[in-house]
Amino acid sequence: MERRKIVLDVNDDIYEVEVYPNETLLEVLRDKIGFTGPKCGCDDGTCGACTVLIDGVAVKSCLTLAVEVEHKKITTIEGMAKDGKLHPLQESFIKNHAIQCGYCTPGMILSSLAAINEKKRPLTKEEAREAISGNLCRCTGYVKIVEAIVEASEKIGNKG
Ligand code: FES
Ligand code: FES
């Protein structure tokens, strides 16, 4: 199998990488570019720990080939803090004690962000649960996570 040079736009920076056609976005982000925020929990689309945004939509990067997303806008958890300030969702997860081991947290936050940006208004608890329905947490039991998402969405939801 031949490697191909592709251009990826990750967190507003451009990366030229050589990839095999069957390499996943998760592998390329972590092993070739160095963004280790997206985690590998299952590698088969079950856990959501690898979730990133592609053009604003939450996508499981273990099920996405890197060659499919050339020139699309990719956002990982590393791209959320701006000017040294955490994103309101990140702050809310900390404030609400919605993190234990943290393995699921990047995926939880990016799935939530996609839902908040889509609705352009605060989320209900039900909508927050729906937003993270593809993300598994083995530690927290989800209650604090849902509270953190709803609270953050009240701050940022109406700004889109
Ligand atoms: S590692 Fe992608 S869904 Fe679990
Ligand atoms: S905080 Fe440990 S898996 Fe969610």
Tab-separated table of C-alpha atoms and ligand atoms in Angstrom:
chain	number	residue	atom	x	y	z
A	1	MET	CA	0.000	0.000	0.000
A	2	GLU	CA	1.390	3.409	-0.941
A	3	ARG	CA	1.543	6.376	1.382
A	4	ARG	CA	0.108	9.689	0.254
A	5	LYS	CA	0.837	13.236	1.360
A	6	ILE	CA	-2.284	15.011	2.609
A	7	VAL	CA	-3.022	18.361	4.190
A	8	LEU	CA	-5.031	18.481	7.411
A	9	ASP	CA	-6.440	21.621	9.031
A	10	VAL	CA	-6.399	20.928	12.766
A	11	ASN	CA	-7.274	23.599	15.324
A	12	ASP	CA	-6.638	26.331	12.725
A	13	ASP	CA	-3.146	25.116	11.837
A	14	ILE	CA	-2.139	23.297	8.677
A	15	TYR	CA	-0.277	19.973	8.847
A	16	GLU	CA	1.224	18.060	5.920
A	17	VAL	CA	1.361	14.372	6.724
A	18	GLU	CA	2.130	11.164	4.859
A	19	VAL	CA	-0.571	8.591	5.478
A	20	TYR	CA	-1.640	5.179	4.296
A	21	PRO	CA	-5.134	5.134	2.755
A	22	ASN	CA	-6.373	2.943	5.611
A	23	GLU	CA	-5.017	5.070	8.468
A	24	THR	CA	-7.684	6.501	10.718
A	25	LEU	CA	-7.909	10.146	11.660
A	26	LEU	CA	-7.424	9.095	15.297
A	27	GLU	CA	-4.111	7.397	14.498
A	28	VAL	CA	-2.893	10.352	12.462
A	29	LEU	CA	-3.937	12.967	15.027
A	30	ARG	CA	-2.299	11.119	17.905
A	31	ASP	CA	0.726	9.435	16.359
A	32	LYS	CA	1.694	11.697	13.469
A	33	ILE	CA	0.627	15.172	14.574
A	34	GLY	CA	0.759	14.803	18.348
A	35	PHE	CA	-2.780	15.716	19.420
A	36	THR	CA	-3.382	13.162	22.162
A	37	GLY	CA	-6.639	14.722	23.389
A	38	PRO	CA	-8.730	12.319	21.273
A	39	LYS	CA	-8.452	8.967	23.052
A	40	CYS	CA	-8.699	5.406	21.821
A	41	GLY	CA	-11.167	3.594	24.035
A	42	CYS	CA	-12.511	0.896	21.738
A	43	ASP	CA	-11.371	1.594	18.156
A	44	ASP	CA	-14.744	0.401	16.861
A	45	GLY	CA	-17.139	3.330	17.282
A	46	THR	CA	-18.617	2.303	20.624
A	47	CYS	CA	-17.138	4.606	23.286
A	48	GLY	CA	-16.880	8.103	21.774
A	49	ALA	CA	-13.543	8.854	23.478
A	50	CYS	CA	-12.050	9.667	20.072
A	51	THR	CA	-14.707	12.264	19.150
A	52	VAL	CA	-13.534	15.358	17.265
A	53	LEU	CA	-15.390	17.989	15.250
A	54	ILE	CA	-15.242	17.915	11.459
A	55	ASP	CA	-16.637	21.150	10.070
A	56	GLY	CA	-18.488	21.544	13.371
A	57	VAL	CA	-20.053	18.079	13.417
A	58	ALA	CA	-19.105	15.539	16.107
A	59	VAL	CA	-17.401	12.564	14.467
A	60	LYS	CA	-15.715	9.445	15.818
A	61	SER	CA	-12.175	9.726	14.560
A	62	CYS	CA	-11.528	5.977	14.946
A	63	LEU	CA	-14.147	5.387	12.232
A	64	THR	CA	-12.909	8.161	9.939
A	65	LEU	CA	-10.068	7.785	7.476
A	66	ALA	CA	-7.573	10.628	7.487
A	67	VAL	CA	-7.720	10.831	3.677
A	68	GLU	CA	-11.479	11.554	3.881
A	69	VAL	CA	-11.092	14.794	5.808
A	70	GLU	CA	-8.378	16.548	3.857
A	71	HIS	CA	-8.967	20.335	3.862
A	72	LYS	CA	-11.913	20.034	6.267
A	73	LYS	CA	-11.838	21.915	9.559
A	74	ILE	CA	-10.870	19.526	12.347
A	75	THR	CA	-11.214	20.551	15.996
A	76	THR	CA	-9.793	18.548	18.890
A	77	ILE	CA	-9.999	19.352	22.584
A	78	GLU	CA	-6.599	21.073	22.268
A	79	GLY	CA	-8.227	23.702	20.033
A	80	MET	CA	-10.890	24.815	22.499
A	81	ALA	CA	-8.975	27.047	24.895
A	82	LYS	CA	-8.320	30.489	23.424
A	83	ASP	CA	-5.700	32.993	24.565
A	84	GLY	CA	-4.891	30.847	27.586
A	85	LYS	CA	-8.525	30.745	28.715
A	86	LEU	CA	-10.475	27.506	28.912
A	87	HIS	CA	-13.693	27.175	26.904
A	88	PRO	CA	-16.862	27.573	29.042
A	89	LEU	CA	-17.597	23.852	28.587
A	90	GLN	CA	-14.175	22.958	29.965
A	91	GLU	CA	-14.654	25.344	32.891
A	92	SER	CA	-18.084	23.936	33.591
A	93	PHE	CA	-16.829	20.324	33.624
A	94	ILE	CA	-14.228	21.310	36.229
A	95	LYS	CA	-16.644	23.393	38.309
A	96	ASN	CA	-19.326	20.685	38.333
A	97	HIS	CA	-16.882	17.850	39.143
A	98	ALA	CA	-17.841	16.142	35.884
A	99	ILE	CA	-14.386	14.572	35.481
A	100	GLN	CA	-12.852	11.621	37.266
A	101	CYS	CA	-10.204	9.789	35.227
A	102	GLY	CA	-10.817	12.179	32.335
A	103	TYR	CA	-10.513	9.596	29.575
A	104	CYS	CA	-13.993	10.291	28.200
A	105	THR	CA	-13.883	14.052	28.778
A	106	PRO	CA	-12.539	15.322	25.427
A	107	GLY	CA	-15.202	13.332	23.582
A	108	MET	CA	-17.954	14.418	25.964
A	109	ILE	CA	-17.029	18.059	25.544
A	110	LEU	CA	-16.790	17.983	21.764
A	111	SER	CA	-20.085	16.099	21.374
A	112	SER	CA	-21.721	18.699	23.628
A	113	LEU	CA	-20.187	21.598	21.750
A	114	ALA	CA	-21.551	20.290	18.453
A	115	ALA	CA	-25.053	20.087	19.965
A	116	ILE	CA	-24.886	23.568	21.524
A	117	ASN	CA	-23.644	25.075	18.276
A	118	GLU	CA	-26.380	23.305	16.338
A	119	LYS	CA	-29.238	24.421	18.622
A	120	LYS	CA	-27.856	27.928	19.179
A	121	ARG	CA	-29.626	28.031	22.538
A	122	PRO	CA	-29.235	26.447	25.978
A	123	LEU	CA	-29.795	22.683	26.078
A	124	THR	CA	-32.321	20.908	28.241
A	125	LYS	CA	-31.123	17.970	30.333
A	126	GLU	CA	-32.741	15.653	27.813
A	127	GLU	CA	-30.905	17.326	24.930
A	128	ALA	CA	-27.626	17.162	26.852
A	129	ARG	CA	-28.161	13.421	27.379
A	130	GLU	CA	-28.950	13.017	23.683
A	131	ALA	CA	-25.794	14.965	22.755
A	132	ILE	CA	-23.588	12.501	24.649
A	133	SER	CA	-25.572	9.390	23.795
A	134	GLY	CA	-22.600	8.101	21.779
A	135	ASN	CA	-20.104	8.725	24.587
A	136	LEU	CA	-19.447	6.296	27.411
A	137	CYS	CA	-18.111	7.190	30.861
A	138	ARG	CA	-17.057	4.425	33.202
A	139	CYS	CA	-16.478	6.715	36.197
A	140	THR	CA	-18.908	9.546	36.872
A	141	GLY	CA	-22.370	8.145	36.257
A	142	TYR	CA	-23.336	10.980	33.859
A	143	VAL	CA	-25.310	13.150	36.317
A	144	LYS	CA	-22.485	15.671	36.804
A	145	ILE	CA	-21.631	15.581	33.121
A	146	VAL	CA	-25.189	16.473	32.136
A	147	GLU	CA	-25.273	19.265	34.734
A	148	ALA	CA	-21.996	20.648	33.404
A	149	ILE	CA	-23.250	20.622	29.803
A	150	VAL	CA	-26.555	22.324	30.657
A	151	GLU	CA	-24.818	25.013	32.719
A	152	ALA	CA	-22.258	25.736	30.001
A	153	SER	CA	-24.949	25.804	27.338
A	154	GLU	CA	-26.772	28.497	29.311
A	155	LYS	CA	-23.636	30.640	29.026
A	156	ILE	CA	-22.836	30.030	25.376
A	157	GLY	CA	-25.947	28.561	23.767
A	158	ASN	CA	-27.560	31.807	22.703
A	159	LYS	CA	-24.364	32.992	21.029
A	160	GLY	CA	-24.254	29.995	18.674
B	1	FES	S1	-12.216	4.895	20.145
B	1	FES	FE1	-13.601	5.709	18.693
B	1	FES	S2	-15.567	5.270	19.467
B	1	FES	FE2	-14.185	4.332	20.892
B	2	FES	S1	-14.315	10.313	33.787
B	2	FES	FE1	-13.402	8.332	33.582
B	2	FES	S2	-14.362	7.498	31.810
B	2	FES	FE2	-15.426	9.346	32.179
